[in-house]
Tab-separated table of C-alpha atoms in Angstrom:
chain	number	residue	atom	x	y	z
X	7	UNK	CA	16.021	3.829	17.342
X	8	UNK	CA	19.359	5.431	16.981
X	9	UNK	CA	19.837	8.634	18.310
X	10	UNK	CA	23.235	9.809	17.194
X	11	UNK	CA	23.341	8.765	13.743
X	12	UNK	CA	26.419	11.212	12.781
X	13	UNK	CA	27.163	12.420	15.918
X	14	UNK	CA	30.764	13.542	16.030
X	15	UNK	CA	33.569	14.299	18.254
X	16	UNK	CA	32.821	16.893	21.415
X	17	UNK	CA	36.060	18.391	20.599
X	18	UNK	CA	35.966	20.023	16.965
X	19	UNK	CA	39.309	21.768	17.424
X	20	UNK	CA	41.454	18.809	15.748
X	21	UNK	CA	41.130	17.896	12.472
X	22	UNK	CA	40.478	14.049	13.644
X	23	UNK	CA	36.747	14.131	12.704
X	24	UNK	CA	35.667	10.576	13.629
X	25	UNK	CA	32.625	10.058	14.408
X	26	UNK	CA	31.424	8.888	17.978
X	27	UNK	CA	28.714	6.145	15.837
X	28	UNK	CA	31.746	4.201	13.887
X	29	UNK	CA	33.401	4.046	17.549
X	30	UNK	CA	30.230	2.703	19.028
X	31	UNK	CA	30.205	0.207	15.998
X	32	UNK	CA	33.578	-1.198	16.446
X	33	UNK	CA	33.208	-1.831	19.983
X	34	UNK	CA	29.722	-3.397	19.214
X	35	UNK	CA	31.359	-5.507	16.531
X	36	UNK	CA	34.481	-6.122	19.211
X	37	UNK	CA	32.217	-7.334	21.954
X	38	UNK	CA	30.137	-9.240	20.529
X	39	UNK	CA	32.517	-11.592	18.555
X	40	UNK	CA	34.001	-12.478	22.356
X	41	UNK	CA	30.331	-12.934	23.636
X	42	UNK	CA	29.323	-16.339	23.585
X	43	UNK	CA	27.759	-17.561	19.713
X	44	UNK	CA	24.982	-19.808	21.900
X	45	UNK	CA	23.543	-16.313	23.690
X	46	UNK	CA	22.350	-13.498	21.056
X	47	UNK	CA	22.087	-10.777	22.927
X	48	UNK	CA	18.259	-9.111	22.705
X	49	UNK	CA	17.639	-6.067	20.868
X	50	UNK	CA	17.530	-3.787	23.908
X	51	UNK	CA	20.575	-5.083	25.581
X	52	UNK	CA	22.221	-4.569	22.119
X	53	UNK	CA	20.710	-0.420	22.190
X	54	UNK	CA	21.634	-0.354	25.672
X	55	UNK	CA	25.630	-1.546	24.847
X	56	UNK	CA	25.444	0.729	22.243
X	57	UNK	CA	24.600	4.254	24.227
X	58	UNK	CA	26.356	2.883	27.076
X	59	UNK	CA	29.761	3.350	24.623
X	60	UNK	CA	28.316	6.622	23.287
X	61	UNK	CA	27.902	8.174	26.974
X	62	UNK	CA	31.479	6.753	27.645
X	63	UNK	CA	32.911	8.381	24.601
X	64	UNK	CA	30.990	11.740	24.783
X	65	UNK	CA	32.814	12.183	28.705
X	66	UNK	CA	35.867	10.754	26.621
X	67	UNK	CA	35.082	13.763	24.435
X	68	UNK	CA	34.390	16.867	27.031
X	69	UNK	CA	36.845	19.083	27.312
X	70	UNK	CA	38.576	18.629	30.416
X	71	UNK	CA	37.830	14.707	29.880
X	72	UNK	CA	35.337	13.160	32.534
X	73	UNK	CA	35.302	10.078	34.544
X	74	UNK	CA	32.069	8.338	35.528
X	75	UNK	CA	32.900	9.124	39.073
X	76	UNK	CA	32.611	12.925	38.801
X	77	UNK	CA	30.077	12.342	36.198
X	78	UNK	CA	26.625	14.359	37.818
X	79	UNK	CA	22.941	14.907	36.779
X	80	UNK	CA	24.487	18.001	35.188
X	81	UNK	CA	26.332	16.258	32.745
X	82	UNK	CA	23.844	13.877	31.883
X	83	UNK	CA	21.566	17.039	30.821
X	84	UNK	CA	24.347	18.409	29.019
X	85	UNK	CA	24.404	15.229	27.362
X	86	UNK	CA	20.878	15.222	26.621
X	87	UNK	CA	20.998	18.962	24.892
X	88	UNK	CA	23.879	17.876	22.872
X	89	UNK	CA	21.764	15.347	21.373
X	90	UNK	CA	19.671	17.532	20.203
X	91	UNK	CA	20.890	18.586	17.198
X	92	UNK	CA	20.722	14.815	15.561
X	93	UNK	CA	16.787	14.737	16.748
X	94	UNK	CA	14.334	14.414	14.100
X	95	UNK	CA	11.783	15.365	15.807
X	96	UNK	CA	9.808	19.623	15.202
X	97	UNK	CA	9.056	21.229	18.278
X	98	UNK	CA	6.915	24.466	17.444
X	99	UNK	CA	7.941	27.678	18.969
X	100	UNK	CA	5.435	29.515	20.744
X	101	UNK	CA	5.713	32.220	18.004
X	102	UNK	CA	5.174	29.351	15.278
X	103	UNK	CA	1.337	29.486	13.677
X	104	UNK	CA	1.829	25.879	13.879
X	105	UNK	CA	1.997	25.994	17.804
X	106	UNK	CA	-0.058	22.956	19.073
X	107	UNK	CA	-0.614	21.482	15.990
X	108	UNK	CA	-0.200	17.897	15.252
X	109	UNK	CA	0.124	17.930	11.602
X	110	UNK	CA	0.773	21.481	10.611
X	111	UNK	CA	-0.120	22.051	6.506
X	112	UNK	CA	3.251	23.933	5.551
X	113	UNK	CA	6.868	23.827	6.247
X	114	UNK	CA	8.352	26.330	9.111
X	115	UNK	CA	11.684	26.991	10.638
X	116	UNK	CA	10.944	25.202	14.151
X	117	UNK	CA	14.018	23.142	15.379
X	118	UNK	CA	14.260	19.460	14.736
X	119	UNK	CA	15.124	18.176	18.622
X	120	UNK	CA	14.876	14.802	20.270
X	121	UNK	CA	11.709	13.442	20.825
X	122	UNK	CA	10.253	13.159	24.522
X	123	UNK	CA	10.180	9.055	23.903
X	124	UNK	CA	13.484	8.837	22.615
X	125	UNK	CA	15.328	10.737	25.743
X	126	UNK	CA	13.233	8.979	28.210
X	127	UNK	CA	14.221	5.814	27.100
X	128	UNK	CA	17.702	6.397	26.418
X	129	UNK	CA	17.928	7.398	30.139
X	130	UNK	CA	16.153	4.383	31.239
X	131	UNK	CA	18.614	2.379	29.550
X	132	UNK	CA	21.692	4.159	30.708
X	133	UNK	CA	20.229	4.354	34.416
X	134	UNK	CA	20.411	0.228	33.943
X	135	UNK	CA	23.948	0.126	32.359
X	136	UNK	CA	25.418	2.135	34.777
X	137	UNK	CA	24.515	-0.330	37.902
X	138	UNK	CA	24.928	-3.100	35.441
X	139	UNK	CA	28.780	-1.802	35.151
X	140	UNK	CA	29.045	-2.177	38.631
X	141	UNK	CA	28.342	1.454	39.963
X	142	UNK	CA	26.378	1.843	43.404
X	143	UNK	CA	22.510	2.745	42.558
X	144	UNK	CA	22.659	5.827	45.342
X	145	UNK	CA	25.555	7.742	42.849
X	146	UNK	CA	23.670	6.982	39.628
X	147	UNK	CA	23.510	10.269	37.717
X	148	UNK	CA	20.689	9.081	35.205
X	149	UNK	CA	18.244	8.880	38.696
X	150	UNK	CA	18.878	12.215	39.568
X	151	UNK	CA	16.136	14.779	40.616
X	152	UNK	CA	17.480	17.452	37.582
X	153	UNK	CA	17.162	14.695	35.120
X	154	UNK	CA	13.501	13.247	36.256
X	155	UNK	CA	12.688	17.239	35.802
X	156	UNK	CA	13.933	17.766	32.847
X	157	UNK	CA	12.692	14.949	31.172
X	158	UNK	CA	9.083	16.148	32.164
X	159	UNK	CA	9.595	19.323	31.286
X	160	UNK	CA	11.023	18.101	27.646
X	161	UNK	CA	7.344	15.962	27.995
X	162	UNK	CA	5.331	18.851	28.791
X	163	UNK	CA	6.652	21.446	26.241
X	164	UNK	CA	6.735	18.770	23.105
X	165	UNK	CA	3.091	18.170	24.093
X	166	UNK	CA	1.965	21.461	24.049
X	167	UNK	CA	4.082	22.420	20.957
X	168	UNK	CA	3.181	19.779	18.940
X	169	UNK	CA	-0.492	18.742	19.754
X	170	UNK	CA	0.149	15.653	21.455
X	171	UNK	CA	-1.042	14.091	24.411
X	172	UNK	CA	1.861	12.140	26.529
X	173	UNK	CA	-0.692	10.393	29.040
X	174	UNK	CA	0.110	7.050	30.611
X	175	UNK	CA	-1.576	4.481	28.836
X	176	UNK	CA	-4.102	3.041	31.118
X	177	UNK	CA	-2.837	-0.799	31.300
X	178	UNK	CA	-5.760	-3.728	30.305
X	179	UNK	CA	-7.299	-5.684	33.806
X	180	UNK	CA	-8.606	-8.882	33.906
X	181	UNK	CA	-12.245	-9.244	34.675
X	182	UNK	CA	-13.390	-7.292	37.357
X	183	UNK	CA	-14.200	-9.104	41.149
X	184	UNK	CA	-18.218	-8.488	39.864
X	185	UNK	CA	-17.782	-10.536	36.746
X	186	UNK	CA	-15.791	-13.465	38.497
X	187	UNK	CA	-18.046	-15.050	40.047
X	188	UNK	CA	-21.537	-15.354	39.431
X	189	UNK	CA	-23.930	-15.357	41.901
X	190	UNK	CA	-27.328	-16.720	40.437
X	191	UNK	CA	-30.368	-15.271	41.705
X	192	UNK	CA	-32.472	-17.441	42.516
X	193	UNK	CA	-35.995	-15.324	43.425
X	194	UNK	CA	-36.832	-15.455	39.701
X	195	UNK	CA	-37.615	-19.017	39.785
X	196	UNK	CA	-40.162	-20.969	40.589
X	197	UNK	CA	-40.757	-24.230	43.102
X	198	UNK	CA	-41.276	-27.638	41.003
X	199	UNK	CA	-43.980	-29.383	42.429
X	200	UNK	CA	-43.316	-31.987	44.834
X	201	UNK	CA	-40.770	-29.868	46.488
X	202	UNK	CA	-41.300	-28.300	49.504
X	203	UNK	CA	-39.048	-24.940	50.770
């Protein structure tokens, strides 16, 4: 899923409009004709190259520039709320008539913002990338405490605005210990004769 379709340049003062997504596609195309032609890299590791460039290029973008070294939980939620405004996703106000409803029956005015799914993992991607680069775990900005809040606040108030339920899915066992083995019981039957208990 692509989350910044036509995002554009943090800094609108120029007149140099290009957008951050043809960027991201020339360095995909760039890296990948250097990458080996016997290893196709999966689809994730593909998304993951992908908003990896589009983080570097937003802290590119903000005005002063930013390096990955100051970078902060901060910035990563300022990152997040900038994406909003590509999302595709209505969250109801609570003034909205449509508040809690999954499928409300007529248009309203509600903001289209990223979906809950969508942010959660694009940070679990970007919390990989950034150790994959080479960064030390402990300074990893997409771990930190403000983001894991955020995030489940985003969760929380998409779920109430929008009628949805955001529970873990409960993951399918194998059989239980009771079903593994069967233990006959062996009251029920009765002694042939000739044998003797």
């Amino acid at each position: 899923m692509d989350l910044y379709p036509e995002m554009e340049s943090c800094n609108n003062s120029d007149n140099n409009h290009q957008t951050i997504s043809s960027l991201v596609t020339g360095a995909a195309i760039s890296s990948s004709t250097s990458s080996s032609i016997n290893s196709t890299p999966s689809r994730y590791e593909n998304q993951k190259r992908r908003d990896w460039n589009t983080f570097s290029q937003y802290l590119k973008n903000h005005r002063p520039p930013l390096s990955l070294s100051r970078c902060s939980g901060a910035h990563v939620l300022e990152f997040l709320r900038y994406l909003d405004q590509f999302g595709k996703t209505k969250v109801h106000t609570l003034l909205c008539p449509f508040y809690g409803y999954p499928n409300p029956p007529a248009p309203c005015p509600c903001p289209l913002k990223q979906a809950w799914g969508s942010l959660d993992a694009l940070i679990g991607r970007l919390r990989a990338a950034y150790e994959e680069n080479g960064w030390p775990p402990e300074t990893n900005p997409f771990g930190a405490r403000a983001v894991r809040l955020y995030l489940r606040e985003v969760r929380d108030l998409q779920s109430k605005a929008r009628g949805i339920s955001y529970e873990k899915k409960k993951r399918k066992r194998g059989p239980t210990q009771e079903h593994q083995h069967f233990t006959p019981n062996f009251s029920s039957f009765q002694a042939l004769p000739g044998d003797h208990i």
